[in-house]
Tab-separated table of C-alpha atoms and ligand atoms in Angstrom:
chain	number	residue	atom	x	y	z
A	248	MET	CA	-12.384	-4.178	-21.453
A	249	ASN	CA	-10.911	-1.904	-19.343
A	250	PHE	CA	-7.590	-2.328	-16.864
A	251	ASP	CA	-6.899	1.146	-16.113
A	252	LEU	CA	-8.117	2.329	-12.390
A	253	THR	CA	-10.276	5.232	-12.424
A	254	ALA	CA	-8.824	9.068	-11.783
A	255	GLU	CA	-10.040	8.278	-7.971
A	256	GLN	CA	-8.649	4.945	-7.443
A	257	GLU	CA	-5.866	6.363	-8.995
A	258	MET	CA	-5.528	9.003	-6.387
A	259	ILE	CA	-6.438	6.971	-3.733
A	260	ARG	CA	-3.063	5.123	-4.945
A	261	LYS	CA	-1.022	7.904	-4.671
A	262	THR	CA	-2.048	9.303	-1.816
A	263	MET	CA	-1.631	6.090	0.068
A	264	LYS	CA	2.011	4.882	-1.533
A	265	GLU	CA	3.423	8.421	-0.153
A	266	PHE	CA	1.728	7.583	3.212
A	267	ALA	CA	2.679	3.765	3.333
A	268	ASP	CA	6.570	4.880	2.082
A	269	GLU	CA	6.392	8.091	4.283
A	270	GLU	CA	4.329	7.244	7.625
A	271	VAL	CA	3.936	3.375	7.757
A	272	ALA	CA	7.225	1.783	6.531
A	273	PRO	CA	9.643	3.418	9.168
A	274	GLY	CA	8.708	2.306	12.123
A	275	ALA	CA	7.638	-1.367	10.968
A	276	TYR	CA	11.156	-2.898	12.250
A	277	GLU	CA	10.969	-1.185	15.270
A	278	ARG	CA	7.106	-2.399	15.883
A	279	ASP	CA	7.596	-5.890	15.031
A	280	LYS	CA	10.280	-5.758	17.654
A	281	THR	CA	8.136	-4.020	20.081
A	282	LYS	CA	4.868	-5.387	19.226
A	283	GLN	CA	3.593	-2.019	19.609
A	284	PHE	CA	0.013	-1.319	18.258
A	285	PRO	CA	0.138	1.098	15.318
A	286	SER	CA	-2.293	3.752	16.964
A	287	GLU	CA	-0.756	6.666	15.824
A	288	ILE	CA	-0.629	5.596	11.984
A	289	PHE	CA	-4.489	5.042	12.520
A	290	LYS	CA	-5.230	8.437	14.016
A	291	LYS	CA	-3.995	9.637	11.067
A	292	LEU	CA	-5.567	7.216	8.506
A	293	ALA	CA	-8.784	8.600	10.561
A	294	ASP	CA	-8.254	12.328	9.671
A	295	MET	CA	-7.459	11.317	6.319
A	296	GLY	CA	-11.150	9.408	5.856
A	297	ILE	CA	-9.744	6.198	5.331
A	298	MET	CA	-11.121	4.789	7.737
A	299	GLY	CA	-14.805	4.219	6.475
A	300	LEU	CA	-13.593	4.461	2.965
A	301	PRO	CA	-16.235	1.521	1.591
A	302	PHE	CA	-18.945	2.780	4.029
A	303	PRO	CA	-21.694	4.993	2.946
A	304	GLU	CA	-20.864	8.678	3.285
A	305	GLN	CA	-24.242	9.277	5.879
A	306	TYR	CA	-22.464	6.914	8.330
A	307	GLY	CA	-19.272	9.163	8.214
A	308	GLY	CA	-18.017	7.049	5.419
A	309	GLY	CA	-16.004	7.326	2.562
A	310	GLY	CA	-18.283	6.105	-0.584
A	311	ALA	CA	-15.406	4.677	-2.013
A	312	ASP	CA	-15.535	0.943	-4.171
A	313	THR	CA	-14.043	-2.219	-3.362
A	314	VAL	CA	-11.466	-1.649	-5.687
A	315	SER	CA	-10.185	1.555	-3.703
A	316	PHE	CA	-10.725	-0.739	-0.125
A	317	ALA	CA	-8.250	-3.307	-1.846
A	318	ILE	CA	-5.474	-0.539	-3.206
A	319	VAL	CA	-5.648	1.130	0.564
A	320	THR	CA	-5.185	-2.359	2.362
A	321	GLU	CA	-2.229	-3.309	-0.310
A	322	GLU	CA	-0.252	0.022	-0.125
A	323	LEU	CA	-0.500	-0.219	3.832
A	324	SER	CA	0.325	-4.014	3.929
A	325	ARG	CA	3.109	-3.192	1.220
A	326	ALA	CA	4.741	-1.208	4.204
A	327	CYS	CA	3.907	-2.765	7.330
A	328	GLY	CA	1.624	-6.192	7.489
A	329	SER	CA	0.323	-5.794	11.098
A	330	THR	CA	-1.088	-2.565	9.949
A	331	GLY	CA	-2.637	-3.973	6.905
A	332	ILE	CA	-4.163	-6.635	8.399
A	333	THR	CA	-5.737	-4.020	10.908
A	334	TYR	CA	-6.824	-2.146	8.719
A	335	SER	CA	-8.591	-5.323	6.506
A	336	ALA	CA	-10.159	-6.621	9.312
A	337	HIS	CA	-11.500	-3.262	10.666
A	338	ILE	CA	-13.388	-2.731	7.426
A	339	SER	CA	-14.068	-6.319	6.087
A	340	LEU	CA	-15.106	-8.408	9.152
A	341	GLY	CA	-15.467	-5.113	11.744
A	342	GLY	CA	-17.381	-2.858	9.524
A	343	ALA	CA	-19.280	-4.533	6.711
A	344	PRO	CA	-21.337	-7.148	8.707
A	345	ILE	CA	-22.910	-4.077	9.967
A	346	ASN	CA	-23.338	-2.221	7.320
A	347	LEU	CA	-24.896	-5.534	5.231
A	348	PHE	CA	-26.827	-6.439	8.054
A	349	GLY	CA	-27.429	-3.890	10.440
A	350	THR	CA	-30.655	-2.099	10.900
A	351	GLU	CA	-30.480	1.976	10.364
A	352	ASP	CA	-30.337	2.527	14.398
A	353	GLN	CA	-27.334	-0.220	14.287
A	354	LYS	CA	-25.672	1.610	11.601
A	355	GLN	CA	-25.601	4.837	13.291
A	356	LYS	CA	-24.838	3.478	16.899
A	357	TYR	CA	-21.874	0.723	15.421
A	358	LEU	CA	-20.787	2.193	12.338
A	359	THR	CA	-20.552	5.116	12.227
A	360	PRO	CA	-17.890	5.351	15.272
A	361	ILE	CA	-15.915	2.943	13.146
A	362	CYS	CA	-15.793	4.540	9.950
A	363	THR	CA	-14.717	8.074	12.129
A	364	GLY	CA	-11.746	5.998	13.412
A	365	GLU	CA	-13.466	6.109	17.286
A	366	SER	CA	-13.666	2.496	17.349
A	367	PHE	CA	-12.035	-0.405	15.459
A	368	GLY	CA	-13.690	-2.951	13.931
A	369	ALA	CA	-13.585	-6.725	15.057
A	370	PHE	CA	-15.758	-9.883	13.932
A	371	GLY	CA	-15.539	-13.078	16.559
A	372	LEU	CA	-16.259	-16.301	14.794
A	373	THR	CA	-13.179	-18.524	15.554
A	374	GLU	CA	-13.682	-20.653	18.944
A	375	PRO	CA	-10.841	-23.191	20.077
A	376	ASN	CA	-12.877	-26.263	18.795
A	377	ALA	CA	-14.203	-24.151	15.947
A	378	GLY	CA	-11.817	-22.994	13.271
A	379	SER	CA	-12.612	-24.112	9.761
A	380	ASP	CA	-15.570	-25.980	11.356
A	381	ALA	CA	-17.243	-22.516	12.446
A	382	GLY	CA	-20.733	-24.840	12.930
A	383	GLY	CA	-18.849	-26.190	15.668
A	384	THR	CA	-19.261	-22.737	17.729
A	385	ARG	CA	-19.873	-23.362	21.349
A	386	THR	CA	-20.533	-20.026	22.238
A	387	SER	CA	-24.453	-19.809	23.564
A	388	ALA	CA	-26.701	-16.927	23.904
A	389	ARG	CA	-30.023	-17.971	26.200
A	390	GLU	CA	-32.950	-15.115	25.350
A	391	GLU	CA	-34.393	-13.998	28.933
A	392	ASN	CA	-36.385	-10.951	29.403
A	393	GLY	CA	-35.472	-9.142	26.387
A	394	GLU	CA	-31.999	-9.688	26.884
A	395	PHE	CA	-29.340	-12.549	25.058
A	396	ILE	CA	-27.235	-13.828	28.219
A	397	ILE	CA	-24.092	-15.173	26.198
A	398	ASN	CA	-21.610	-17.571	27.454
A	399	GLY	CA	-18.266	-18.714	25.727
A	400	ASN	CA	-14.383	-18.152	24.339
A	401	LYS	CA	-13.486	-16.934	20.856
A	402	CYS	CA	-10.027	-16.961	20.287
A	403	PHE	CA	-7.420	-15.293	17.556
A	404	ILE	CA	-9.875	-12.393	17.303
A	405	THR	CA	-7.892	-8.965	15.525
A	406	ASN	CA	-8.806	-5.782	16.651
A	407	ALA	CA	-10.772	-6.469	19.816
A	408	SER	CA	-8.639	-4.741	22.216
A	409	PHE	CA	-9.286	-1.410	19.948
A	410	ALA	CA	-13.103	-2.303	19.724
A	411	LYS	CA	-15.790	-0.555	21.396
A	412	HIS	CA	-18.241	-2.837	20.489
A	413	LEU	CA	-17.832	-6.347	17.930
A	414	ALA	CA	-19.863	-8.718	16.190
A	415	LEU	CA	-20.120	-12.884	17.114
A	416	THR	CA	-21.577	-15.565	16.236
A	417	ALA	CA	-23.410	-17.481	18.922
A	418	VAL	CA	-25.599	-20.450	19.226
A	419	THR	CA	-29.046	-18.890	20.037
A	420	GLY	CA	-30.990	-22.646	19.777
A	421	GLU	CA	-31.527	-25.475	17.473
A	422	THR	CA	-33.783	-25.909	14.686
A	423	ASN	CA	-34.536	-29.348	13.328
A	424	GLY	CA	-31.682	-30.607	15.263
A	425	GLU	CA	-29.184	-27.989	13.699
A	426	LYS	CA	-27.825	-25.028	15.484
A	427	GLU	CA	-28.949	-21.917	14.877
A	428	ILE	CA	-26.110	-19.620	14.891
A	429	SER	CA	-26.856	-15.855	14.656
A	430	ALA	CA	-24.715	-12.992	15.120
A	431	ILE	CA	-25.350	-10.741	18.078
A	432	ILE	CA	-22.905	-7.118	18.902
A	433	VAL	CA	-21.217	-6.952	22.030
A	434	PRO	CA	-20.033	-3.502	23.467
A	435	THR	CA	-16.513	-4.539	24.683
A	436	GLU	CA	-17.336	-2.784	27.903
A	437	SER	CA	-20.155	-5.156	29.154
A	438	LYS	CA	-19.738	-6.738	32.123
A	439	GLY	CA	-18.539	-10.391	32.347
A	440	PHE	CA	-16.692	-9.732	28.826
A	441	THR	CA	-12.652	-10.187	28.870
A	442	ILE	CA	-10.607	-9.695	26.111
A	443	VAL	CA	-7.165	-11.162	26.744
A	444	ASP	CA	-3.978	-9.758	24.531
A	445	ASN	CA	-1.282	-12.491	25.330
A	446	TYR	CA	-0.514	-14.612	22.261
A	447	GLU	CA	3.015	-15.307	21.174
A	448	LYS	CA	2.909	-14.836	17.362
A	449	MET	CA	5.254	-15.986	14.402
A	450	GLY	CA	4.786	-12.588	12.836
A	451	LEU	CA	2.255	-9.591	12.338
A	452	ASN	CA	3.146	-8.704	15.891
A	453	SER	CA	1.880	-5.645	15.858
A	454	SER	CA	-1.594	-6.140	15.092
A	455	ASN	CA	-4.090	-7.195	18.324
A	456	THR	CA	-5.073	-10.830	18.386
A	457	THR	CA	-6.633	-11.489	21.399
A	458	GLU	CA	-9.039	-14.477	23.296
A	459	LEU	CA	-12.317	-13.087	24.402
A	460	VAL	CA	-13.942	-14.459	27.552
A	461	LEU	CA	-17.595	-14.359	27.715
A	462	GLU	CA	-19.088	-14.770	31.322
A	463	ASP	CA	-22.970	-14.482	31.787
A	464	VAL	CA	-22.701	-10.675	29.163
A	465	LYS	CA	-26.147	-9.250	29.099
A	466	VAL	CA	-26.850	-7.507	25.709
A	467	PRO	CA	-30.053	-6.510	24.710
A	468	VAL	CA	-32.156	-8.346	21.871
A	469	GLU	CA	-32.061	-5.213	19.780
A	470	ASN	CA	-28.255	-6.376	19.306
A	471	LEU	CA	-29.141	-9.237	17.106
A	472	LEU	CA	-27.543	-8.463	13.621
A	473	GLY	CA	-29.528	-9.680	10.829
A	474	LYS	CA	-32.522	-12.339	11.649
A	475	LYS	CA	-31.748	-14.749	14.165
A	476	GLY	CA	-30.448	-18.250	12.881
A	477	GLU	CA	-28.867	-16.227	9.902
A	478	GLY	CA	-25.332	-16.420	11.715
A	479	PHE	CA	-24.069	-18.501	9.662
A	480	LYS	CA	-25.145	-17.312	6.138
A	481	GLN	CA	-23.810	-13.909	7.231
A	482	PHE	CA	-20.467	-14.715	8.123
A	483	LEU	CA	-19.634	-17.031	4.741
A	484	ILE	CA	-21.003	-13.280	2.788
A	485	THR	CA	-18.594	-11.340	5.209
A	486	LEU	CA	-15.866	-13.661	4.586
A	487	ASP	CA	-16.008	-13.418	1.349
A	488	GLY	CA	-15.126	-9.857	1.103
A	489	GLY	CA	-12.730	-10.480	3.525
A	490	ARG	CA	-11.100	-12.821	0.916
A	491	ILE	CA	-10.608	-9.557	-0.822
A	492	GLY	CA	-8.382	-7.904	2.106
A	493	ILE	CA	-6.513	-10.674	2.222
A	494	GLY	CA	-5.639	-10.971	-1.095
A	495	ALA	CA	-4.591	-7.526	-1.248
A	496	MET	CA	-2.527	-7.853	1.728
A	497	ALA	CA	-0.686	-10.629	0.209
A	498	VAL	CA	-0.220	-8.904	-2.896
A	499	GLY	CA	1.506	-5.683	-0.937
A	500	ILE	CA	3.383	-7.774	1.405
A	501	ALA	CA	5.076	-9.659	-1.669
A	502	GLN	CA	5.648	-6.625	-4.068
A	503	ALA	CA	7.656	-5.252	-0.450
A	504	ALA	CA	9.661	-8.508	-0.505
A	505	TYR	CA	10.009	-8.222	-4.690
A	506	ASP	CA	10.785	-4.812	-4.297
A	507	LYS	CA	14.004	-5.685	-1.735
A	508	ALA	CA	15.342	-8.579	-3.654
A	509	LEU	CA	15.280	-6.945	-6.738
A	510	ALA	CA	17.944	-3.352	-5.363
A	511	TYR	CA	19.541	-6.021	-3.349
A	512	ALA	CA	20.798	-7.831	-6.136
A	513	LYS	CA	21.441	-5.102	-8.337
A	514	GLU	CA	23.623	-3.940	-5.082
A	515	ARG	CA	25.399	-7.309	-4.368
A	516	LYS	CA	27.979	-8.165	-5.664
A	517	GLN	CA	29.792	-12.235	-5.800
A	518	PHE	CA	32.059	-13.501	-8.471
A	519	GLY	CA	32.942	-9.731	-9.665
A	520	LYS	CA	29.332	-9.263	-10.911
A	521	SER	CA	26.110	-8.426	-9.516
A	522	LEU	CA	23.624	-10.804	-8.166
A	523	SER	CA	21.102	-9.730	-10.740
A	524	SER	CA	23.579	-10.551	-14.023
A	525	PHE	CA	23.472	-14.119	-12.973
A	526	GLN	CA	20.549	-15.903	-14.821
A	527	ALA	CA	19.590	-18.484	-11.623
A	528	ILE	CA	18.784	-14.953	-9.671
A	529	GLN	CA	17.049	-13.150	-12.869
A	530	PHE	CA	15.080	-15.896	-12.928
A	531	LYS	CA	13.829	-16.104	-9.747
A	532	LEU	CA	12.920	-12.170	-10.054
A	533	ALA	CA	11.201	-12.653	-13.198
A	534	ASP	CA	8.968	-15.174	-11.795
A	535	MET	CA	8.069	-13.165	-8.604
A	536	ALA	CA	7.084	-10.359	-10.969
A	537	MET	CA	4.647	-12.187	-12.823
A	538	LYS	CA	3.397	-14.352	-9.886
A	539	ILE	CA	2.919	-10.313	-8.112
A	540	GLU	CA	0.992	-9.029	-11.667
A	541	LEU	CA	-1.410	-11.829	-11.489
A	542	ALA	CA	-1.871	-11.976	-8.109
A	543	ARG	CA	-2.951	-8.274	-8.526
A	544	THR	CA	-5.108	-8.556	-11.539
A	545	MET	CA	-7.016	-11.524	-9.375
A	546	VAL	CA	-7.633	-9.425	-6.247
A	547	TYR	CA	-9.157	-6.438	-8.583
A	548	LYS	CA	-10.985	-8.132	-10.329
A	549	ALA	CA	-13.101	-9.595	-8.050
A	550	ALA	CA	-13.345	-6.211	-6.019
A	551	TRP	CA	-14.473	-5.179	-9.500
A	552	LEU	CA	-16.763	-8.005	-9.928
A	553	LYS	CA	-18.599	-7.350	-6.030
A	554	ASP	CA	-18.549	-3.438	-6.859
A	555	GLN	CA	-20.863	-4.578	-9.846
A	556	GLY	CA	-22.661	-6.192	-7.324
A	557	ARG	CA	-22.308	-9.557	-9.210
A	558	PRO	CA	-21.392	-12.827	-7.915
A	559	PHE	CA	-17.803	-12.687	-6.584
A	560	SER	CA	-17.544	-15.928	-3.952
A	561	LYS	CA	-15.508	-17.798	-6.503
A	562	GLN	CA	-12.811	-15.111	-7.570
A	563	ALA	CA	-12.723	-14.255	-3.670
A	564	SER	CA	-11.176	-17.288	-2.595
A	565	MET	CA	-9.602	-17.786	-6.122
A	566	CYS	CA	-7.565	-14.781	-5.389
A	567	LYS	CA	-6.956	-15.149	-1.545
A	568	LEU	CA	-5.935	-19.099	-2.380
A	569	TYR	CA	-3.021	-17.538	-5.197
A	570	ALA	CA	-2.086	-14.547	-3.848
A	571	SER	CA	-1.485	-16.053	-0.006
A	572	GLU	CA	0.488	-18.686	-1.599
A	573	ILE	CA	2.807	-16.355	-3.944
A	574	CYS	CA	3.021	-14.300	-1.709
A	575	MET	CA	4.759	-17.082	0.928
A	576	GLU	CA	6.699	-18.096	-2.293
A	577	VAL	CA	7.731	-14.505	-2.989
A	578	ALA	CA	8.929	-14.070	0.871
A	579	ASP	CA	10.893	-17.532	0.736
A	580	GLN	CA	12.940	-16.424	-2.182
A	581	ALA	CA	13.196	-12.674	-0.874
A	582	VAL	CA	15.242	-14.230	1.640
A	583	GLN	CA	16.975	-16.589	-0.415
A	584	ILE	CA	18.231	-14.312	-2.646
A	585	HIS	CA	19.563	-11.660	0.544
A	586	GLY	CA	21.599	-15.443	1.315
A	587	GLY	CA	22.278	-14.851	4.502
A	588	TYR	CA	22.051	-11.233	5.016
A	589	GLY	CA	18.038	-12.273	4.187
A	590	TYR	CA	17.921	-14.090	7.979
A	591	MET	CA	18.637	-11.439	9.599
A	592	LYS	CA	15.723	-9.163	10.994
A	593	GLU	CA	17.582	-5.789	9.953
A	594	TYR	CA	17.052	-6.649	5.881
A	595	HIS	CA	13.388	-6.706	6.704
A	596	VAL	CA	12.566	-10.032	4.328
A	597	GLU	CA	12.265	-12.416	7.233
A	598	ARG	CA	9.676	-9.861	8.357
A	599	PHE	CA	7.610	-10.337	5.035
A	600	MET	CA	8.123	-13.766	5.196
A	601	ARG	CA	6.626	-14.536	8.965
A	602	ASP	CA	3.933	-12.366	8.063
A	603	ALA	CA	3.037	-13.745	4.815
A	604	LYS	CA	2.420	-16.951	6.624
A	605	LEU	CA	-0.749	-16.205	8.333
A	606	LEU	CA	-2.588	-15.087	4.854
A	607	GLU	CA	-2.548	-18.604	4.284
A	608	ILE	CA	-4.438	-19.457	7.650
A	609	GLY	CA	-6.835	-16.954	8.437
A	610	GLU	CA	-10.099	-16.235	6.877
A	611	GLY	CA	-10.077	-19.994	5.483
A	612	THR	CA	-7.235	-21.702	5.538
A	613	SER	CA	-5.933	-22.972	1.708
A	614	GLU	CA	-7.388	-25.780	2.211
A	615	VAL	CA	-10.628	-24.472	3.028
A	616	GLN	CA	-10.581	-22.268	-0.442
A	617	ARG	CA	-9.942	-25.261	-2.303
A	618	MET	CA	-12.962	-26.160	-0.925
A	619	VAL	CA	-14.849	-23.477	-1.480
A	620	ILE	CA	-13.777	-23.509	-5.462
A	621	ALA	CA	-14.219	-27.099	-6.014
A	622	ARG	CA	-17.892	-26.666	-4.452
A	623	GLN	CA	-17.952	-23.561	-6.954
A	624	ILE	CA	-17.130	-25.420	-10.159
A	625	GLY	CA	-19.243	-28.380	-9.511
A	626	CYS	CA	-17.639	-30.805	-7.521
M	502	FAD	C1	-2.817	-13.529	13.439
M	502	FAD	C2	-4.769	-14.226	13.137
M	502	FAD	C3	-5.946	-13.550	13.448
M	502	FAD	C4	-7.235	-13.891	13.180
M	502	FAD	N1	-7.919	-13.009	13.463
M	502	FAD	C5	-9.521	-13.917	13.432
M	502	FAD	C6	-10.761	-12.937	13.384
M	502	FAD	O1	-10.797	-11.373	13.556
M	502	FAD	N2	-11.799	-13.654	13.920
M	502	FAD	C7	-11.961	-14.831	13.877
M	502	FAD	O2	-13.311	-15.260	14.042
M	502	FAD	N3	-10.955	-15.849	13.530
M	502	FAD	C8	-9.601	-15.446	13.489
M	502	FAD	N4	-8.606	-15.990	13.215
M	502	FAD	C9	-8.687	-17.522	13.392
M	502	FAD	C10	-8.332	-18.093	11.719
M	502	FAD	O3	-9.807	-17.610	10.503
M	502	FAD	C11	-8.612	-19.574	12.117
M	502	FAD	O4	-7.356	-19.813	12.444
M	502	FAD	C12	-8.423	-20.503	10.416
M	502	FAD	O5	-9.733	-20.256	10.340
M	502	FAD	C13	-8.039	-21.632	10.901
M	502	FAD	O6	-9.058	-22.240	12.244
M	502	FAD	P1	-7.869	-22.910	12.902
M	502	FAD	O7	-6.872	-22.571	13.782
M	502	FAD	O8	-8.925	-23.592	14.382
M	502	FAD	O9	-7.564	-24.422	12.142
M	502	FAD	P2	-8.162	-25.454	11.991
M	502	FAD	O10	-9.688	-25.757	11.209
M	502	FAD	O11	-7.858	-26.698	12.827
M	502	FAD	O12	-7.313	-26.585	11.233
M	502	FAD	C14	-6.273	-27.175	10.879
M	502	FAD	C15	-5.478	-27.684	9.689
M	502	FAD	O13	-6.613	-28.699	9.259
M	502	FAD	C16	-6.871	-28.126	7.910
M	502	FAD	N5	-8.473	-28.843	8.049
M	502	FAD	C17	-9.477	-28.748	8.476
M	502	FAD	N6	-10.542	-28.666	7.679
M	502	FAD	C18	-10.574	-29.858	6.831
M	502	FAD	C19	-10.779	-30.394	5.674
M	502	FAD	N7	-12.096	-30.342	5.834
M	502	FAD	N8	-10.363	-30.788	4.403
M	502	FAD	C20	-8.769	-30.463	4.675
M	502	FAD	N9	-8.372	-30.040	5.543
M	502	FAD	C21	-9.132	-29.233	6.758
M	502	FAD	C22	-7.035	-26.771	7.663
M	502	FAD	O14	-7.040	-26.232	6.568
M	502	FAD	C23	-5.508	-26.540	8.693
M	502	FAD	O15	-4.599	-26.921	7.382
M	502	FAD	C24	-6.969	-15.438	13.085
M	502	FAD	C25	-6.334	-16.000	13.148
M	502	FAD	C26	-4.791	-15.520	13.463
M	502	FAD	C27	-3.765	-16.919	13.488
């Protein structure tokens, strides 16, 4: 057994830690206020070869492993949750399904621009009536003269405004009375495709969350991703990988909240002593440190299992569930340790708390994770 990172993973950690501290953290407060998408940061990440990190080198990727992807996501999220979710969705929702299920041609055409950073990656699953119950998909794709004609709506889709194409799920027919759901790659410039970016969110304000409207959007049948009717199975596999990304985001945001709380507790004096000398505050910080350590270990274990080609579905759900819930708790306690100052934006911890909440909702809510785990343990 060995808990050490490899030399390559250590190097990625060091590089990303410095990048996050120097390039990402300084503007995070301002971007949260102005809702400005972190385009400049992503240009730099593209130059550094990070945008396609875990994908094969032949498509412009870095050929790195899932543990490295988790490290990058964690470090970016520690500095800025919005930057973290943008990266996590770009890789695990945008690039991964094309890498896993795409043909050689599709990979050349659609994965390469994701790896180079020319396009952001995005994935359209959720609809107004199909959230946790993704089987409720109503978007339809009718086949006619060698084309799919797609009609429907998607909601809450990350990165779509900055994507040149994205995979989305649509009903392509019916088998034995059951909806046949398929995944189709759709260029975002297609006629009849509208991307609306006007949600007012609780947090992750500088990430891009959009509504998609498809009215008679035509794409060639070659844009089918994988086999017809396998869209449901494909997105379950895609979400397994995505959950490692959300877990890594949670570890990063929790670490940021803990770091701020520890520094503040040492500096702030009440009753003639620093807060960190009070046992009540020490116990809060001890619990925070312990939970972050466990969450990180769970995330890396799920990533490692994936890298070994071993089943990792249960561990991905467990790490996502645990890390997102402790992230919320840690952010809450960080605000508490800051007292009234924690309620003020300039102390950052309230942003961590707002950003953290999404992690209990996106890529399967906490309730859905418990359902997945229950199924995995044979309930
Ligand atoms: C900022 C943001 C970014 C997102 N990015 C993307 C994206 O890029 N692509 C994408 O496809 N989607 C995305 N989503 C959508 C996200 O995955 C969904 O919001 C999530 O899956 C929950 O679906 P819902 O919002 O419809 O809630 P619902 O499914 O309506 O759930 C509401 C509540 O009911 C609970 N619930 C539902 N069913 C059950 C049940 N059987 N048993 C117990 N409790 C249940 C849920 O856990 C939840 O607490 C994003 C969402 C947000 C907010």
